[in-house]
């Protein structure tokens, strides 16, 4: 498995790999719409805190490191474009301990967990099955109040 590591992605940022500008715009627009739709499905009292969009090849992994509030309820949702059939999501704390994972055979992983004393987390998105050369994927982080 190849790994692409992405540093902190603040609220509203888009982290992208290079490619056709038109194709990126279409996929990015669709994923942004999905992120906005996720707001309606998030746990009550969990507003959108941050999100990111990536282009990723099948069999590759993207890691995103984020600071979130300590000892807080968190919900993270993953999304894929129409060429994606299986996206997996795992979340680790600062020490590398697994906090939550969704490795079901689907393209819409969701995890819920409570952070520990240190609010540093790493989100790991694995592109398991993509029916194209690459797929676009997104994550949405919702933080309990």
mmCIF file of C-alpha atoms in Angstrom:
data_model
loop_
_atom_site.group_PDB
_atom_site.id
_atom_site.type_symbol
_atom_site.label_atom_id
_atom_site.label_comp_id
_atom_site.label_asym_id
_atom_site.label_seq_id
_atom_site.Cartn_x
_atom_site.Cartn_y
_atom_site.Cartn_z
ATOM 1 C CA UNK A 1 0.000 0.000 0.000
ATOM 2 C CA UNK A 2 1.344 3.428 -0.948
ATOM 3 C CA UNK A 3 0.913 6.320 1.426
ATOM 4 C CA UNK A 4 0.387 10.007 0.776
ATOM 5 C CA UNK A 5 0.722 12.104 3.931
ATOM 6 C CA UNK A 6 -1.072 15.441 4.217
ATOM 7 C CA UNK A 7 -0.359 17.922 6.998
ATOM 8 C CA UNK A 8 -3.002 19.828 8.945
ATOM 9 C CA UNK A 9 -5.971 20.852 6.813
ATOM 10 C CA UNK A 10 -7.897 23.687 8.448
ATOM 11 C CA UNK A 11 -11.637 24.240 8.095
ATOM 12 C CA UNK A 12 -12.642 24.786 4.498
ATOM 13 C CA UNK A 13 -9.351 23.889 2.860
ATOM 14 C CA UNK A 14 -9.027 21.677 -0.181
ATOM 15 C CA UNK A 15 -5.959 19.481 -0.549
ATOM 16 C CA UNK A 16 -5.627 18.335 -4.157
ATOM 17 C CA UNK A 17 -3.262 16.525 -6.441
ATOM 18 C CA UNK A 18 -2.621 17.907 -9.925
ATOM 19 C CA UNK A 19 -4.716 16.915 -12.948
ATOM 20 C CA UNK A 20 -7.177 18.246 -15.453
ATOM 21 C CA UNK A 21 -8.688 21.470 -14.095
ATOM 22 C CA UNK A 22 -12.104 20.772 -15.590
ATOM 23 C CA UNK A 23 -12.286 17.208 -14.261
ATOM 24 C CA UNK A 24 -11.130 18.418 -10.842
ATOM 25 C CA UNK A 25 -13.765 21.129 -10.773
ATOM 26 C CA UNK A 26 -16.605 18.684 -11.533
ATOM 27 C CA UNK A 27 -15.491 16.122 -8.942
ATOM 28 C CA UNK A 28 -14.587 18.731 -6.344
ATOM 29 C CA UNK A 29 -17.954 20.444 -6.797
ATOM 30 C CA UNK A 30 -19.822 17.155 -6.326
ATOM 31 C CA UNK A 31 -17.806 16.238 -3.254
ATOM 32 C CA UNK A 32 -18.284 19.713 -1.778
ATOM 33 C CA UNK A 33 -22.044 19.241 -2.235
ATOM 34 C CA UNK A 34 -21.778 15.873 -0.461
ATOM 35 C CA UNK A 35 -19.904 17.519 2.428
ATOM 36 C CA UNK A 36 -22.717 20.062 2.731
ATOM 37 C CA UNK A 37 -25.305 17.243 2.646
ATOM 38 C CA UNK A 38 -23.395 15.492 5.440
ATOM 39 C CA UNK A 39 -24.267 18.437 7.704
ATOM 40 C CA UNK A 40 -27.897 17.289 7.564
ATOM 41 C CA UNK A 41 -26.940 13.736 8.609
ATOM 42 C CA UNK A 42 -24.396 14.560 11.320
ATOM 43 C CA UNK A 43 -25.163 13.722 14.921
ATOM 44 C CA UNK A 44 -27.258 16.462 16.580
ATOM 45 C CA UNK A 45 -25.039 19.090 18.184
ATOM 46 C CA UNK A 46 -22.074 18.234 15.933
ATOM 47 C CA UNK A 47 -21.356 21.170 13.586
ATOM 48 C CA UNK A 48 -18.917 20.829 10.678
ATOM 49 C CA UNK A 49 -15.396 21.594 11.905
ATOM 50 C CA UNK A 50 -13.210 20.794 8.892
ATOM 51 C CA UNK A 51 -13.112 18.917 5.613
ATOM 52 C CA UNK A 52 -10.747 18.086 2.775
ATOM 53 C CA UNK A 53 -10.893 16.772 -0.795
ATOM 54 C CA UNK A 54 -8.223 14.562 -2.395
ATOM 55 C CA UNK A 55 -7.435 12.802 -5.637
ATOM 56 C CA UNK A 56 -6.186 9.322 -4.821
ATOM 57 C CA UNK A 57 -5.224 6.233 -6.799
ATOM 58 C CA UNK A 58 -6.713 2.816 -6.060
ATOM 59 C CA UNK A 59 -4.673 1.009 -3.423
ATOM 60 C CA UNK A 60 -3.270 4.245 -1.983
ATOM 61 C CA UNK A 61 -3.793 5.842 1.402
ATOM 62 C CA UNK A 62 -4.073 9.472 2.467
ATOM 63 C CA UNK A 63 -3.361 10.537 6.042
ATOM 64 C CA UNK A 64 -4.574 13.835 7.474
ATOM 65 C CA UNK A 65 -3.379 15.079 10.860
ATOM 66 C CA UNK A 66 -5.782 17.369 12.731
ATOM 67 C CA UNK A 67 -6.118 19.015 16.111
ATOM 68 C CA UNK A 68 -9.612 18.615 17.537
ATOM 69 C CA UNK A 69 -10.897 19.369 21.047
ATOM 70 C CA UNK A 70 -9.751 16.912 23.717
ATOM 71 C CA UNK A 71 -12.268 14.577 25.375
ATOM 72 C CA UNK A 72 -14.956 15.489 22.830
ATOM 73 C CA UNK A 73 -17.412 13.518 20.726
ATOM 74 C CA UNK A 74 -16.315 13.446 17.073
ATOM 75 C CA UNK A 75 -18.025 12.111 13.944
ATOM 76 C CA UNK A 76 -16.112 11.736 10.664
ATOM 77 C CA UNK A 77 -17.704 10.894 7.320
ATOM 78 C CA UNK A 78 -15.933 9.910 4.117
ATOM 79 C CA UNK A 79 -17.247 10.409 0.577
ATOM 80 C CA UNK A 80 -16.187 9.301 -2.914
ATOM 81 C CA UNK A 81 -16.902 10.232 -6.508
ATOM 82 C CA UNK A 82 -19.018 8.021 -8.791
ATOM 83 C CA UNK A 83 -16.016 5.865 -9.802
ATOM 84 C CA UNK A 84 -15.369 4.769 -6.218
ATOM 85 C CA UNK A 85 -16.772 1.509 -4.864
ATOM 86 C CA UNK A 86 -14.908 1.021 -1.587
ATOM 87 C CA UNK A 87 -13.379 3.674 0.672
ATOM 88 C CA UNK A 88 -12.146 2.779 4.164
ATOM 89 C CA UNK A 89 -11.632 5.165 7.062
ATOM 90 C CA UNK A 90 -9.618 4.784 10.265
ATOM 91 C CA UNK A 91 -8.776 7.317 12.986
ATOM 92 C CA UNK A 92 -5.771 7.178 15.317
ATOM 93 C CA UNK A 93 -4.810 9.246 18.360
ATOM 94 C CA UNK A 94 -1.453 10.979 18.834
ATOM 95 C CA UNK A 95 0.145 7.782 20.179
ATOM 96 C CA UNK A 96 -1.027 5.753 17.167
ATOM 97 C CA UNK A 97 -3.822 3.917 18.984
ATOM 98 C CA UNK A 98 -6.879 3.153 16.855
ATOM 99 C CA UNK A 99 -9.877 5.252 17.944
ATOM 100 C CA UNK A 100 -12.393 4.145 15.308
ATOM 101 C CA UNK A 101 -12.613 2.529 11.890
ATOM 102 C CA UNK A 102 -15.080 1.730 9.129
ATOM 103 C CA UNK A 103 -13.703 -0.908 6.774
ATOM 104 C CA UNK A 104 -17.035 -2.053 5.351
ATOM 105 C CA UNK A 105 -17.274 -2.774 1.631
ATOM 106 C CA UNK A 106 -18.870 0.585 0.758
ATOM 107 C CA UNK A 107 -17.989 4.100 -0.392
ATOM 108 C CA UNK A 108 -19.430 6.084 2.540
ATOM 109 C CA UNK A 109 -17.536 5.303 5.764
ATOM 110 C CA UNK A 110 -18.690 6.889 9.031
ATOM 111 C CA UNK A 111 -17.013 6.714 12.441
ATOM 112 C CA UNK A 112 -17.983 8.064 15.856
ATOM 113 C CA UNK A 113 -15.591 8.282 18.794
ATOM 114 C CA UNK A 114 -14.500 10.398 21.743
ATOM 115 C CA UNK A 115 -11.042 11.921 21.739
ATOM 116 C CA UNK A 116 -8.642 11.427 24.623
ATOM 117 C CA UNK A 117 -6.748 14.036 26.616
ATOM 118 C CA UNK A 118 -4.721 15.024 23.559
ATOM 119 C CA UNK A 119 -6.912 16.262 20.702
ATOM 120 C CA UNK A 120 -4.413 15.321 17.966
ATOM 121 C CA UNK A 121 -5.817 12.742 15.523
ATOM 122 C CA UNK A 122 -4.779 11.181 12.243
ATOM 123 C CA UNK A 123 -7.468 10.354 9.703
ATOM 124 C CA UNK A 124 -6.524 7.570 7.303
ATOM 125 C CA UNK A 125 -8.486 7.194 4.045
ATOM 126 C CA UNK A 126 -7.803 4.002 2.045
ATOM 127 C CA UNK A 127 -8.970 3.845 -1.581
ATOM 128 C CA UNK A 128 -9.715 0.131 -1.774
ATOM 129 C CA UNK A 129 -11.685 -0.034 -5.040
ATOM 130 C CA UNK A 130 -11.806 2.655 -7.742
ATOM 131 C CA UNK A 131 -13.139 1.950 -11.237
ATOM 132 C CA UNK A 132 -10.914 4.628 -12.819
ATOM 133 C CA UNK A 133 -7.222 5.513 -12.858
ATOM 134 C CA UNK A 134 -7.920 7.583 -9.737
ATOM 135 C CA UNK A 135 -10.883 8.690 -7.636
ATOM 136 C CA UNK A 136 -11.694 11.836 -5.695
ATOM 137 C CA UNK A 137 -12.516 11.459 -2.029
ATOM 138 C CA UNK A 138 -13.476 13.762 0.827
ATOM 139 C CA UNK A 139 -13.707 13.702 4.581
ATOM 140 C CA UNK A 140 -15.916 15.774 6.911
ATOM 141 C CA UNK A 141 -15.170 16.239 10.624
ATOM 142 C CA UNK A 142 -18.046 17.089 12.967
ATOM 143 C CA UNK A 143 -17.226 18.103 16.552
ATOM 144 C CA UNK A 144 -19.702 17.813 19.428
ATOM 145 C CA UNK A 145 -20.420 20.945 21.381
#
